[in-house]
mmCIF file of C-alpha atoms and ligand atoms in Angstrom:
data_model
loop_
_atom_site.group_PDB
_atom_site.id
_atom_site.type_symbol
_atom_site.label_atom_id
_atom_site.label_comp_id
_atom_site.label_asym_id
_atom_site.label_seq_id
_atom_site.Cartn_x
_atom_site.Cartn_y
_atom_site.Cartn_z
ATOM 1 C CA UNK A 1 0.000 0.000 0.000
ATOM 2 C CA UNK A 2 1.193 3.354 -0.809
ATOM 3 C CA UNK A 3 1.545 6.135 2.056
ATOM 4 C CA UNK A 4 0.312 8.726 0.351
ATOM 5 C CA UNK A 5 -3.504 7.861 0.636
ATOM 6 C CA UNK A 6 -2.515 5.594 3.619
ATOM 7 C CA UNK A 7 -0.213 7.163 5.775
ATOM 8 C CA UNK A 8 2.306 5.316 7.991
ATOM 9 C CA UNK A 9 1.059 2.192 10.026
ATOM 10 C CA UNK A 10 0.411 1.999 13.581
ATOM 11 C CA UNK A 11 2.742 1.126 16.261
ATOM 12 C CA UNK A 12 -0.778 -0.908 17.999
ATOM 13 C CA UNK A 13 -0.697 -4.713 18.447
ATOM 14 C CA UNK A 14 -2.164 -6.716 15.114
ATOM 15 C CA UNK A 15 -6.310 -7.089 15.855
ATOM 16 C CA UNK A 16 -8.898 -9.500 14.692
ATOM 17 C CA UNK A 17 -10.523 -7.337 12.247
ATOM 18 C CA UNK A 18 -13.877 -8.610 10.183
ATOM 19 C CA UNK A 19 -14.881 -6.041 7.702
ATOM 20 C CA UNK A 20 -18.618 -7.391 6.255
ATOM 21 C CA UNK A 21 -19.153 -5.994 2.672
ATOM 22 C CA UNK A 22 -16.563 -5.455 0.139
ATOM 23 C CA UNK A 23 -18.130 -2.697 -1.706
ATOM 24 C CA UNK A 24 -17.102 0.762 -1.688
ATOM 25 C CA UNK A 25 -16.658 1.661 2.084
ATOM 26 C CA UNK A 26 -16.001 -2.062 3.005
ATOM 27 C CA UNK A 27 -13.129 -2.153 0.692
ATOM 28 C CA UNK A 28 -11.478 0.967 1.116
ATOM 29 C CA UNK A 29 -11.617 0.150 5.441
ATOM 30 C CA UNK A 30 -10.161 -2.894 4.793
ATOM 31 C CA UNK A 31 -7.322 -1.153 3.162
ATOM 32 C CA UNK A 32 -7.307 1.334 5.915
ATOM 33 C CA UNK A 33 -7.267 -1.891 8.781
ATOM 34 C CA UNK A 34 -4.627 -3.620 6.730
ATOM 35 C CA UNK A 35 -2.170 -0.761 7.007
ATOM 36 C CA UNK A 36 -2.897 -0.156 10.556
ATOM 37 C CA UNK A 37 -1.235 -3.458 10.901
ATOM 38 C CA UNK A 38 -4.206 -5.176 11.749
ATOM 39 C CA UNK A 39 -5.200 -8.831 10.658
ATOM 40 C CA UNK A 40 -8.202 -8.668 8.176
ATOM 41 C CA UNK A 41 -10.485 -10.472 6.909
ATOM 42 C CA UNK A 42 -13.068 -9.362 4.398
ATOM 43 C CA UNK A 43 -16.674 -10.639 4.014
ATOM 44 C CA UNK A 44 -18.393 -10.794 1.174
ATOM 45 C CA UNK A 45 -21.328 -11.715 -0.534
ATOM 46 C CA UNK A 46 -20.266 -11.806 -4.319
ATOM 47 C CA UNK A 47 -16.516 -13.391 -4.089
ATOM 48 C CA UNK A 48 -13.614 -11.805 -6.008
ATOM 49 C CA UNK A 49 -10.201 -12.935 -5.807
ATOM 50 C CA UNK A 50 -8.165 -9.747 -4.571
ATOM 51 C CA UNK A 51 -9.019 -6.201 -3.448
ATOM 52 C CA UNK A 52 -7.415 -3.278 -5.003
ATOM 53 C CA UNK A 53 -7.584 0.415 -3.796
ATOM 54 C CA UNK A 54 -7.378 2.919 -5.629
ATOM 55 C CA UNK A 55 -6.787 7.372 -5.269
ATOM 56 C CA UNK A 56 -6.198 9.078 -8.376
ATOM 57 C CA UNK A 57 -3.400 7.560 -10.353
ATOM 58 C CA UNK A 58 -2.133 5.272 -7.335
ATOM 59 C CA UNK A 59 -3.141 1.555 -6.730
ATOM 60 C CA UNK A 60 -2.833 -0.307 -3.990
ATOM 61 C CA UNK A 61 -3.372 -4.435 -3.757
ATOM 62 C CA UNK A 62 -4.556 -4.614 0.381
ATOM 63 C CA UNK A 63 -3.468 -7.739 1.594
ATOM 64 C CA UNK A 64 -6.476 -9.426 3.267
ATOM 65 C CA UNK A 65 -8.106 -12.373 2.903
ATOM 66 C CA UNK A 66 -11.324 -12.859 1.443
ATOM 67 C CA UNK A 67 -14.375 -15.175 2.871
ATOM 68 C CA UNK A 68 -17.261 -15.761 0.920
ATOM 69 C CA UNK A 69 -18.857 -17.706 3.265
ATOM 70 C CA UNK A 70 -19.797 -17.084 6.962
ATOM 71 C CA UNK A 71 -19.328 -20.917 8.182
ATOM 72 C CA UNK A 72 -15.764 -20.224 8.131
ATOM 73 C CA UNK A 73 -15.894 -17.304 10.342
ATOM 74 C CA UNK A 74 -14.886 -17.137 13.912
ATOM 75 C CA UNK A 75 -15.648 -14.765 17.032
ATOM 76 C CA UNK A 76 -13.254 -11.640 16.542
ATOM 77 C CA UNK A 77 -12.840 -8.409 18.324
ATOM 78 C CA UNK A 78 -13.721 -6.159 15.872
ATOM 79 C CA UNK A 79 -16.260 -5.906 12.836
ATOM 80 C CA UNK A 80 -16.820 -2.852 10.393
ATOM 81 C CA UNK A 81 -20.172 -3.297 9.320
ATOM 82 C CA UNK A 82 -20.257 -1.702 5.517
ATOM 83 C CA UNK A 83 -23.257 -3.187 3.755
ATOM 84 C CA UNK A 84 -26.303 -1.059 2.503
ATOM 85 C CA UNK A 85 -29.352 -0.533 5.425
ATOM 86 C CA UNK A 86 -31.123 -2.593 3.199
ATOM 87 C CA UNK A 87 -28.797 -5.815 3.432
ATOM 88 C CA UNK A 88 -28.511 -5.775 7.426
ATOM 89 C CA UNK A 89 -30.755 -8.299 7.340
ATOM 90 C CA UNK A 90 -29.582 -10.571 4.763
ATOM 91 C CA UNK A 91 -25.899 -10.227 6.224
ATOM 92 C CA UNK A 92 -27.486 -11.678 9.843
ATOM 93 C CA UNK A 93 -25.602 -14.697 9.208
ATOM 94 C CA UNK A 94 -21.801 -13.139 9.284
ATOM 95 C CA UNK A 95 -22.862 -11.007 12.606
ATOM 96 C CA UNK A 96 -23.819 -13.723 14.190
ATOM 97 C CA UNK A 97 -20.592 -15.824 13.474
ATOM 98 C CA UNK A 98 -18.364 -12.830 13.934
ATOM 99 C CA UNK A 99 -19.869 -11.572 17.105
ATOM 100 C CA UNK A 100 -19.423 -12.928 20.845
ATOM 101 C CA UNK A 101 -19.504 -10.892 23.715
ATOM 102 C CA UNK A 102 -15.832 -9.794 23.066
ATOM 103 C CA UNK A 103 -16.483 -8.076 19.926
ATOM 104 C CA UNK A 104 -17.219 -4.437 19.138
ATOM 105 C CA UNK A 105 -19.224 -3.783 15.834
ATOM 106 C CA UNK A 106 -18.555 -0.437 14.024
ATOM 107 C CA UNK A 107 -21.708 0.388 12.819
ATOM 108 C CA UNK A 108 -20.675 2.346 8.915
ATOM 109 C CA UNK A 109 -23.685 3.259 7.326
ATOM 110 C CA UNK A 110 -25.639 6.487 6.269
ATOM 111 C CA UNK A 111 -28.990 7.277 7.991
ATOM 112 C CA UNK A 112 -30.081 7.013 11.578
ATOM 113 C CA UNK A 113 -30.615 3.815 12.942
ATOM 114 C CA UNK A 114 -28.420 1.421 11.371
ATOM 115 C CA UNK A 115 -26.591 0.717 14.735
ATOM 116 C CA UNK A 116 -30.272 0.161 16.116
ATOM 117 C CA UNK A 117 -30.486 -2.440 13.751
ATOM 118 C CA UNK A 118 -27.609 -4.625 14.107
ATOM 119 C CA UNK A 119 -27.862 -4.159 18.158
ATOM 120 C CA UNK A 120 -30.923 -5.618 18.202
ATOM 121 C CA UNK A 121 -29.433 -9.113 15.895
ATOM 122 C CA UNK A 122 -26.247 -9.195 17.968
ATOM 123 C CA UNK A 123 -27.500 -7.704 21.435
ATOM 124 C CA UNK A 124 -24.947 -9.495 23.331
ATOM 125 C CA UNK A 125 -21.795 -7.269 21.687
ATOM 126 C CA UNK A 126 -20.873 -3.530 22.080
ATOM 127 C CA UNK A 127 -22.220 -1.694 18.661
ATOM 128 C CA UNK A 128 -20.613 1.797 18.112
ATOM 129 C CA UNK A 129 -22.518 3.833 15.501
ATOM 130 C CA UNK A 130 -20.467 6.052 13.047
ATOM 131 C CA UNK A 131 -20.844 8.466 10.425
ATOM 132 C CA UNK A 132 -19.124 8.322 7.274
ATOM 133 C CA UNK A 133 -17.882 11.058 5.640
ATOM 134 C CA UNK A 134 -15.565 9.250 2.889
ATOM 135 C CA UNK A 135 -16.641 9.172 -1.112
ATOM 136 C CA UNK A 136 -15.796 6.197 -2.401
ATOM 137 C CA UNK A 137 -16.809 3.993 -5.235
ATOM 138 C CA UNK A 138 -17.199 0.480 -6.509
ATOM 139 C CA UNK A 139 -15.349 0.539 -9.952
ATOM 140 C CA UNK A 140 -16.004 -3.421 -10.329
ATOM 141 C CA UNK A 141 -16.110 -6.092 -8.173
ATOM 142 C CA UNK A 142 -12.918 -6.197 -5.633
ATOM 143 C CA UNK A 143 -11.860 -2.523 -7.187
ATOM 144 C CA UNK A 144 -12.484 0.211 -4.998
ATOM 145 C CA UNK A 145 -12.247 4.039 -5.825
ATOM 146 C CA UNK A 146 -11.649 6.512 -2.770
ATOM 147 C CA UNK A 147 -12.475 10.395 -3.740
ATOM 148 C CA UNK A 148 -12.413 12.023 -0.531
ATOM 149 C CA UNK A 149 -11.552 10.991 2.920
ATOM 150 C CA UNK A 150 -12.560 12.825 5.457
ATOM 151 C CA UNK A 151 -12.704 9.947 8.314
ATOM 152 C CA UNK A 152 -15.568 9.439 10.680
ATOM 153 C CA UNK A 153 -17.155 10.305 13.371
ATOM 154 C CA UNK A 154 -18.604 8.052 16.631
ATOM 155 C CA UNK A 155 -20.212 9.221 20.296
ATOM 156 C CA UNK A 156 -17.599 10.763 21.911
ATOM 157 C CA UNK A 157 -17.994 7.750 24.907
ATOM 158 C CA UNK A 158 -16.463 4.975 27.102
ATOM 159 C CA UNK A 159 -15.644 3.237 23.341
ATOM 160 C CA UNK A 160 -14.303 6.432 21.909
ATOM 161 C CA UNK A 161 -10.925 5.383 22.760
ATOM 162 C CA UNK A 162 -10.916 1.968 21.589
ATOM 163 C CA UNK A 163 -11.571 2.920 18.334
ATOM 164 C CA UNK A 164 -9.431 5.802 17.739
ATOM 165 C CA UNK A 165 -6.504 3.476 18.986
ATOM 166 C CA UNK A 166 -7.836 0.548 15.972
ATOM 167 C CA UNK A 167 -7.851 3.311 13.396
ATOM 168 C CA UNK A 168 -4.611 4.445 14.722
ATOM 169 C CA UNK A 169 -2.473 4.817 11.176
ATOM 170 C CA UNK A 170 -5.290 3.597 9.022
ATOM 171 C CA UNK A 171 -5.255 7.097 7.302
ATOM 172 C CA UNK A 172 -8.781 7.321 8.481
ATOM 173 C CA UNK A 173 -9.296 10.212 10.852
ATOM 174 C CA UNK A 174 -11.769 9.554 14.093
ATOM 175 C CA UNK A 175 -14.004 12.315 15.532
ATOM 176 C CA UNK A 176 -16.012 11.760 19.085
ATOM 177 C CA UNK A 177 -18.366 13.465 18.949
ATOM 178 C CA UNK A 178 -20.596 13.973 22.233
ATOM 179 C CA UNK A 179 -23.291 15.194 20.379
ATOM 180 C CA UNK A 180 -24.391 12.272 18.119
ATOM 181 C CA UNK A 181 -27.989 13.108 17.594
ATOM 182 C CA UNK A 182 -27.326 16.451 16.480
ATOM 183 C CA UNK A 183 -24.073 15.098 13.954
ATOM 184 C CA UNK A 184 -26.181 12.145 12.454
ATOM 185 C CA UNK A 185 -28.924 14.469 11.469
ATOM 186 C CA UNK A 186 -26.434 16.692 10.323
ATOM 187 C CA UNK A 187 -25.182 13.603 7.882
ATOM 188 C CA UNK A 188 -28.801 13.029 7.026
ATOM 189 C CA UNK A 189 -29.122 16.588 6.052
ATOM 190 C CA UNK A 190 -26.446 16.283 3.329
ATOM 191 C CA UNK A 191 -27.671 12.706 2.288
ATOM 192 C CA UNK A 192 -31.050 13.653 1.874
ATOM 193 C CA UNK A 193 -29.821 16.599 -0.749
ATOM 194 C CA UNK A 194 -26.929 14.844 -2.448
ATOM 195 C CA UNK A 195 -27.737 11.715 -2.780
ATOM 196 C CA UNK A 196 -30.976 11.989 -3.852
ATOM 197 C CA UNK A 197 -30.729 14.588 -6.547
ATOM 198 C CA UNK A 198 -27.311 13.600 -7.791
ATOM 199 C CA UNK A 199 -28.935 10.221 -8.611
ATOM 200 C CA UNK A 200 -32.551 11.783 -10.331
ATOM 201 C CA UNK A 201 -30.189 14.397 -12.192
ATOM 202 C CA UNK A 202 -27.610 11.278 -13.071
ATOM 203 C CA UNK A 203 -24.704 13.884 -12.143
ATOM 204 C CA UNK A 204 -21.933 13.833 -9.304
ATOM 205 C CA UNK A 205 -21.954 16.385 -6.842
ATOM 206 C CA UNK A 206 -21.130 19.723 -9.658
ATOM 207 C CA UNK A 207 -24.730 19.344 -10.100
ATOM 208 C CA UNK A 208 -25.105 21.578 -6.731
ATOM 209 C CA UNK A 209 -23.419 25.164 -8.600
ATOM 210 C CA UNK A 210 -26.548 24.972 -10.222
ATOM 211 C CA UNK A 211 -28.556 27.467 -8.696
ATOM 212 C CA UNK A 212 -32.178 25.579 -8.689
ATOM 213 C CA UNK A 213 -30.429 22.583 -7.628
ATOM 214 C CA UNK A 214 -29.009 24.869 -4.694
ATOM 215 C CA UNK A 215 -32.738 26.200 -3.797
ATOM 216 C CA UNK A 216 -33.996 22.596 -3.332
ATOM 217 C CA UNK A 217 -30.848 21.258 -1.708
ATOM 218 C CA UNK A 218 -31.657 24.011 0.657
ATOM 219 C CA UNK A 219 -35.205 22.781 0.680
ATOM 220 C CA UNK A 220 -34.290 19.232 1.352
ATOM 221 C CA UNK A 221 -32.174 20.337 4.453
ATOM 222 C CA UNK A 222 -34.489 22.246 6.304
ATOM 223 C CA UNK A 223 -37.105 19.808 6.158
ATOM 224 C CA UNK A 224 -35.007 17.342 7.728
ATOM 225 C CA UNK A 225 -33.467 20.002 10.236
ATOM 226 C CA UNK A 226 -37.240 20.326 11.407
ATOM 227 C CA UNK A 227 -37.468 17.239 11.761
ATOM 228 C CA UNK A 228 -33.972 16.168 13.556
ATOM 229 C CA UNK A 229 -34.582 19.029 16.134
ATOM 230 C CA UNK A 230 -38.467 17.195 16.834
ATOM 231 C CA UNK A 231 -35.978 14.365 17.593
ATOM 232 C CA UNK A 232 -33.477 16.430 19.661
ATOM 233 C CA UNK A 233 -30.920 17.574 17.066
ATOM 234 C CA UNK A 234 -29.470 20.825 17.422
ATOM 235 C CA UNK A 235 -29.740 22.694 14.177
ATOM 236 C CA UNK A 236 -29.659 25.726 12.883
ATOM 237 C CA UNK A 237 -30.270 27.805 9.525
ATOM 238 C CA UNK A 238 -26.656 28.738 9.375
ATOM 239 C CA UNK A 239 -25.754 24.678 9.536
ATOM 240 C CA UNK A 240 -28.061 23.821 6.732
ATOM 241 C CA UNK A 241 -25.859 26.447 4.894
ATOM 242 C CA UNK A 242 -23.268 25.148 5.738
ATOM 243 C CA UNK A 243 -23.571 21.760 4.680
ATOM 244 C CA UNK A 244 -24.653 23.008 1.572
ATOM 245 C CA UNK A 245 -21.542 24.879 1.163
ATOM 246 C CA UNK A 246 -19.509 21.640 2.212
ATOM 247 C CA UNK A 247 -21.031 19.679 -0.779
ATOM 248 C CA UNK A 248 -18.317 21.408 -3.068
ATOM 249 C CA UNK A 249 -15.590 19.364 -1.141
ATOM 250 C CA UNK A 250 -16.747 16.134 -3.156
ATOM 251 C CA UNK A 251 -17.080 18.281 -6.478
ATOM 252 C CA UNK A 252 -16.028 15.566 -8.998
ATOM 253 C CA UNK A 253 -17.091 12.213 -7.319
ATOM 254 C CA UNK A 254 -20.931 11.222 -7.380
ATOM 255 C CA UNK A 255 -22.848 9.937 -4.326
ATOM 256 C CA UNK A 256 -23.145 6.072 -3.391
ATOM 257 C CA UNK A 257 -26.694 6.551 -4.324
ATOM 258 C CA UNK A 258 -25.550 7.426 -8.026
ATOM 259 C CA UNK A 259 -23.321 5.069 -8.092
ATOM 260 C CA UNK A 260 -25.938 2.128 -7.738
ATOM 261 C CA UNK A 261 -28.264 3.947 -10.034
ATOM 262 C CA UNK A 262 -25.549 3.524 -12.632
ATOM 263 C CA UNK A 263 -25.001 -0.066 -11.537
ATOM 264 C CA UNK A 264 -28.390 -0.589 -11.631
ATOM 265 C CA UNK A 265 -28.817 -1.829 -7.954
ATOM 266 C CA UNK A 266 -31.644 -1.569 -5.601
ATOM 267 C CA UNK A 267 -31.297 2.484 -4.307
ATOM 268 C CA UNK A 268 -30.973 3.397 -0.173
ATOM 269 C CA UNK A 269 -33.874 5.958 -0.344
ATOM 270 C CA UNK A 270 -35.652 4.502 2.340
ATOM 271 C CA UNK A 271 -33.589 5.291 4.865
ATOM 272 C CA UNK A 272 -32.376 8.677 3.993
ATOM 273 C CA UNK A 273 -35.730 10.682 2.430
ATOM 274 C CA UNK A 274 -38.221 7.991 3.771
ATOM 275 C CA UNK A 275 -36.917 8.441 7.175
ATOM 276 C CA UNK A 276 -37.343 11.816 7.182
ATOM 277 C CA UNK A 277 -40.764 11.276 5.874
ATOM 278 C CA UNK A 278 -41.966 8.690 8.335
ATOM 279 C CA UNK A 279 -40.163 10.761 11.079
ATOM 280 C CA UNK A 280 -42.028 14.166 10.051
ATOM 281 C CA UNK A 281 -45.678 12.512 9.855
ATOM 282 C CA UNK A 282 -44.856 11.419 13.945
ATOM 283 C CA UNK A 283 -44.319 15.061 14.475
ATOM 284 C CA UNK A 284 -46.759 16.526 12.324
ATOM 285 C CA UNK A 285 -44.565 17.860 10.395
ATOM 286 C CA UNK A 286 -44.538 18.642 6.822
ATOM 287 C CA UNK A 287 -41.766 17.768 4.520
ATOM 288 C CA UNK A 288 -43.466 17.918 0.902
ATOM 289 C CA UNK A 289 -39.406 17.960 -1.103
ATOM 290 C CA UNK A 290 -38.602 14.425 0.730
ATOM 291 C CA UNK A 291 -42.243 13.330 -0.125
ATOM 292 C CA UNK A 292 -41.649 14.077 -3.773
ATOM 293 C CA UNK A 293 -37.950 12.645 -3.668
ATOM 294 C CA UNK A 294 -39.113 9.050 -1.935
ATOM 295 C CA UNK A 295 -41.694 9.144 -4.474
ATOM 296 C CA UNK A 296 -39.575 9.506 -7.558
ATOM 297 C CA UNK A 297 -36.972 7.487 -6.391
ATOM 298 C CA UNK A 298 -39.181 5.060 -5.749
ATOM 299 C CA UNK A 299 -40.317 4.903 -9.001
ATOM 300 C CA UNK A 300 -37.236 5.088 -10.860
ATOM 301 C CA UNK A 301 -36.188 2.051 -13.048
ATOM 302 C CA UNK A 302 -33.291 0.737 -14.853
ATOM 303 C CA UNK A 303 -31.589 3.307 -17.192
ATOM 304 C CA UNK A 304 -32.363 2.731 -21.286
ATOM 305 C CA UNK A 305 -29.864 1.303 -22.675
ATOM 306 C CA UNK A 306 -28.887 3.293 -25.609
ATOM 307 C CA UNK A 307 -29.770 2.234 -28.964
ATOM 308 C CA UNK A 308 -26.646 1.888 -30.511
ATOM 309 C CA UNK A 309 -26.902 -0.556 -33.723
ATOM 310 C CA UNK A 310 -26.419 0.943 -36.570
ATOM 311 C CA UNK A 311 -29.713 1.009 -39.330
ATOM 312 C CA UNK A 312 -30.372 -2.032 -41.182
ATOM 313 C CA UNK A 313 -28.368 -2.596 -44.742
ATOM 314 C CA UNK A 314 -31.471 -1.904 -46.576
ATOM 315 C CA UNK A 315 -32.114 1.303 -45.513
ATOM 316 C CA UNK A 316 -28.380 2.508 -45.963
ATOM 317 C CA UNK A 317 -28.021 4.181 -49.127
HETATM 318 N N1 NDP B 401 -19.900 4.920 -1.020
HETATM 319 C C1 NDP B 401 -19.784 6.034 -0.309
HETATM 320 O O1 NDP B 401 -19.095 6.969 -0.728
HETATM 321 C C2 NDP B 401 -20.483 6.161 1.007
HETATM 322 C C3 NDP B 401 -21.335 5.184 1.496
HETATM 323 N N2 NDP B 401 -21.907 5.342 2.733
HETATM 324 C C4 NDP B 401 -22.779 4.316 3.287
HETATM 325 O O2 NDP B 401 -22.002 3.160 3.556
HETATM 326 C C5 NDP B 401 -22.826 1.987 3.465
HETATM 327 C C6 NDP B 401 -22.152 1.038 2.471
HETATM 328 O O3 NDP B 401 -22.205 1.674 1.210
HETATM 329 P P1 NDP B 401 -21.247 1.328 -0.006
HETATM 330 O O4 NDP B 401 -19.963 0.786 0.472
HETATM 331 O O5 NDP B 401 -21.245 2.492 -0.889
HETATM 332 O O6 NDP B 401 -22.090 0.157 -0.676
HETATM 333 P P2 NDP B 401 -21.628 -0.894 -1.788
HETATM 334 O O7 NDP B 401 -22.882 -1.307 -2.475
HETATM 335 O O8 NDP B 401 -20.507 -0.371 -2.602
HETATM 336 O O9 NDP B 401 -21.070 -2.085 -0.910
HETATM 337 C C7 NDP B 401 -21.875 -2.845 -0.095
HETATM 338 C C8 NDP B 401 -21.364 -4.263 -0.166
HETATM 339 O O10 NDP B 401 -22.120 -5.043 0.745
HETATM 340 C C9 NDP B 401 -22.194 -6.324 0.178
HETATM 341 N N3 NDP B 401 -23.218 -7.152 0.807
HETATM 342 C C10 NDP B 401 -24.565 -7.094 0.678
HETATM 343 N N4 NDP B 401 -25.141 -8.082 1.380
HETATM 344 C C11 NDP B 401 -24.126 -8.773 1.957
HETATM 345 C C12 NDP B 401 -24.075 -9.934 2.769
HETATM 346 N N5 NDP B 401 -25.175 -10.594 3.132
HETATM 347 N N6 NDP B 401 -22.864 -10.385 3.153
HETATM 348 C C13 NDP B 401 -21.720 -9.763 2.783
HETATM 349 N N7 NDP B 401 -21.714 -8.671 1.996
HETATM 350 C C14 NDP B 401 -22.897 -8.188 1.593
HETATM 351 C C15 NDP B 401 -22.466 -6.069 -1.283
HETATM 352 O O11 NDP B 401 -22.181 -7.248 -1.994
HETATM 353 P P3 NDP B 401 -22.456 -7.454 -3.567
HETATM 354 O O12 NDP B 401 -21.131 -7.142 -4.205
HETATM 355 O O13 NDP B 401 -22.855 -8.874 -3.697
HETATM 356 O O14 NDP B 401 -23.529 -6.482 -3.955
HETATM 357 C C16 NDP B 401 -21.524 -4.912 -1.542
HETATM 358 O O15 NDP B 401 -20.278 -5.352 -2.013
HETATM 359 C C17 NDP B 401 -24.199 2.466 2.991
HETATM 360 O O16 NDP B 401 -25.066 2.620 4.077
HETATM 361 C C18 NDP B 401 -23.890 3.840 2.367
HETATM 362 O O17 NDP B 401 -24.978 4.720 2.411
HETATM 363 C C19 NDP B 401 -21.647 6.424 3.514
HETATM 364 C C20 NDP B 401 -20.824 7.413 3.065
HETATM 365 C C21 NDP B 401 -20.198 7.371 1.775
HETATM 366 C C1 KPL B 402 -20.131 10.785 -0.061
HETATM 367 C C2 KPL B 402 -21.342 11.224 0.695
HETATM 368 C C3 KPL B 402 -20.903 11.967 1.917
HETATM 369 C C4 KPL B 402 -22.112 12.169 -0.107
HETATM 370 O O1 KPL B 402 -23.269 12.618 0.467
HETATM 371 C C5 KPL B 402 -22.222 10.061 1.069
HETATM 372 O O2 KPL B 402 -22.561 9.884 2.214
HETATM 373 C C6 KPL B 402 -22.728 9.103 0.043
HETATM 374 O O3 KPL B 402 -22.281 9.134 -1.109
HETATM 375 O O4 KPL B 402 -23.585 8.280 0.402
#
């Protein structure tokens, strides 16, 4: 692995580290784990043979190894959990053989209550929910992209330390945070924007200089601001601004959202614009933008594909 999107290993003992889903996040945190020193192993659903990493023009083969099938899995100390909200469910079977009472699960996933979730199929081990804040794509299967890495961010509690020490020279910055509430709606508030409209306007995130974009970006946010400080977020006008203005960080890269549009695979809506929608009716509040966004992405289906063959011989002069 190369030290410039990796910088220097850790001086920690090796750990048992279990990263489930080799996607886009998955991938590039096993990358992260493996030059931290630790021991990894990555599990996935669709098996490749190796993972590559890659950040502009460098590329990195991560030396882990790759299980395809949760029989073969053990207890281990640590598990990044990296599959969509969606798949929690389906990915039961890995948690279950990965997780005793020893084991911490890092909860990596956008929306809300995705460490909810996986507490309540492995209540026996300590869950830590984080927020991601790296852009990273799936180029094809076992080949990971990383645009942006801006690390991630947990509850600033008793297991804040324990994690900053695993991610200790991963390259992957850790923030505690000791307001959690208020920074996961603050997540929500930039998913809601960007990943919705970057995938209905099939553009990465230079779709947001567009001025109307802007105006229902800003739309998007405070809706779900509403609605996050009905839940006990602390938000303000000037932070939905904010996070608009922090959308030109990821300028060239599109949103995972996009990204399985493209791919054609099934889209995370549900838990980013639904949630705010189920959330707001609770409240009585009303959030008409994430209405209309759940609906259309709902509704969305697979892209044409272009008609490319040329005419028939006959009618070619
Ligand atoms: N990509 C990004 O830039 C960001 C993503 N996130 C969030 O991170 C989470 C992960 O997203 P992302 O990495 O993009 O998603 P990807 O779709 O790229 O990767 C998810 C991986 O999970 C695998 N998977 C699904 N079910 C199982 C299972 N039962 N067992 C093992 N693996 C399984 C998929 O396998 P298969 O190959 O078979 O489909 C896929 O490789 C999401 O909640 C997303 O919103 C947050 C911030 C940024
Ligand atoms: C990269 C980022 C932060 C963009 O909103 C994201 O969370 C995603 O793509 O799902």
């Amino acid at each position: 692995m190369t030290d410039a999107f990796f910088p220097l290993g850790g001086t920690r003992p090796r750990t048992s580290v279990a990263v489930v889903g080799g996607g886009a996040v998955g991938g590039m945190l096993a990358g992260a784990m493996a030059k931290a020193g630790h021991d990894v192993s990555l599990c996935v659903r669709s098996p490749f043979d190796e993972l590559v990493v890659m950040a502009g023009p460098l590329e990195e083969r991560i030396p882990v190894r790759i299980v395809a099938d949760a029989c073969y899995a053990r207890p281990v100390r640590w598990v990044l959990f990296a599959v969509k909200a969606f798949h929690t469910l389906g990915a039961k079977e890995w948690l279950t053989a990965l997780c005793d009472e020893d084991t911490t699960v890092v909860v990596l996933q956008n929306g809300i209550d995705g460490a909810e979730r996986v507490r309540r199929m492995v209540p026996y081990a300590t869950v830590v929910p984080a927020l991601v804040y790296i852009q990273a794509e799936r180029e094809s299967p076992g080949r990971v992209r990383l645009n942006y890495n801006n690390g991630i961010e947990i509850p600033a509690d008793r297991e804040a330390e324990r994690v900053l020490a695993l991610f200790d020279g991963s390259g992957v910055e850790v923030r505690p945070r000791r307001d959690l509430t208020t920074a996961a709606w603050l997540k929500l508030m930039l998913n809601v924007a960007t990943n919705s409209l970057t995938t209905l306007t099939l553009r990465p995130m230079e779709v947001f200089e567009e001025e109307r974009i802007r105006e229902l970006a800003l739309g998007l946010m405070r809706e779900t601001a509403a609605v996050g400080v009905a839940e006990g977020a602390r938000l303000t006008e000037e932070d939905v601004q904010r996070t608009l203005e922090s959308t030109s960080v990821f300028a060239t890269g599109g949103t995972s959202m996009l990204h399985d549009r493209l791919a054609d695979r099934p889209l995370e809506y549900e838990t980013l614009n639904g949630a705010v929608v189920a959330l707001a009716e609770r409240h009585g509040i009303d959030v008409p933008l994430n209405r209309a966004m759940t609906a259309l992405l709902g509704a969305l289906r697979p892209l044409p594909v272009a008609k490319t063959a040329p005419p028939k011989a006959s009618v070619l002069p």
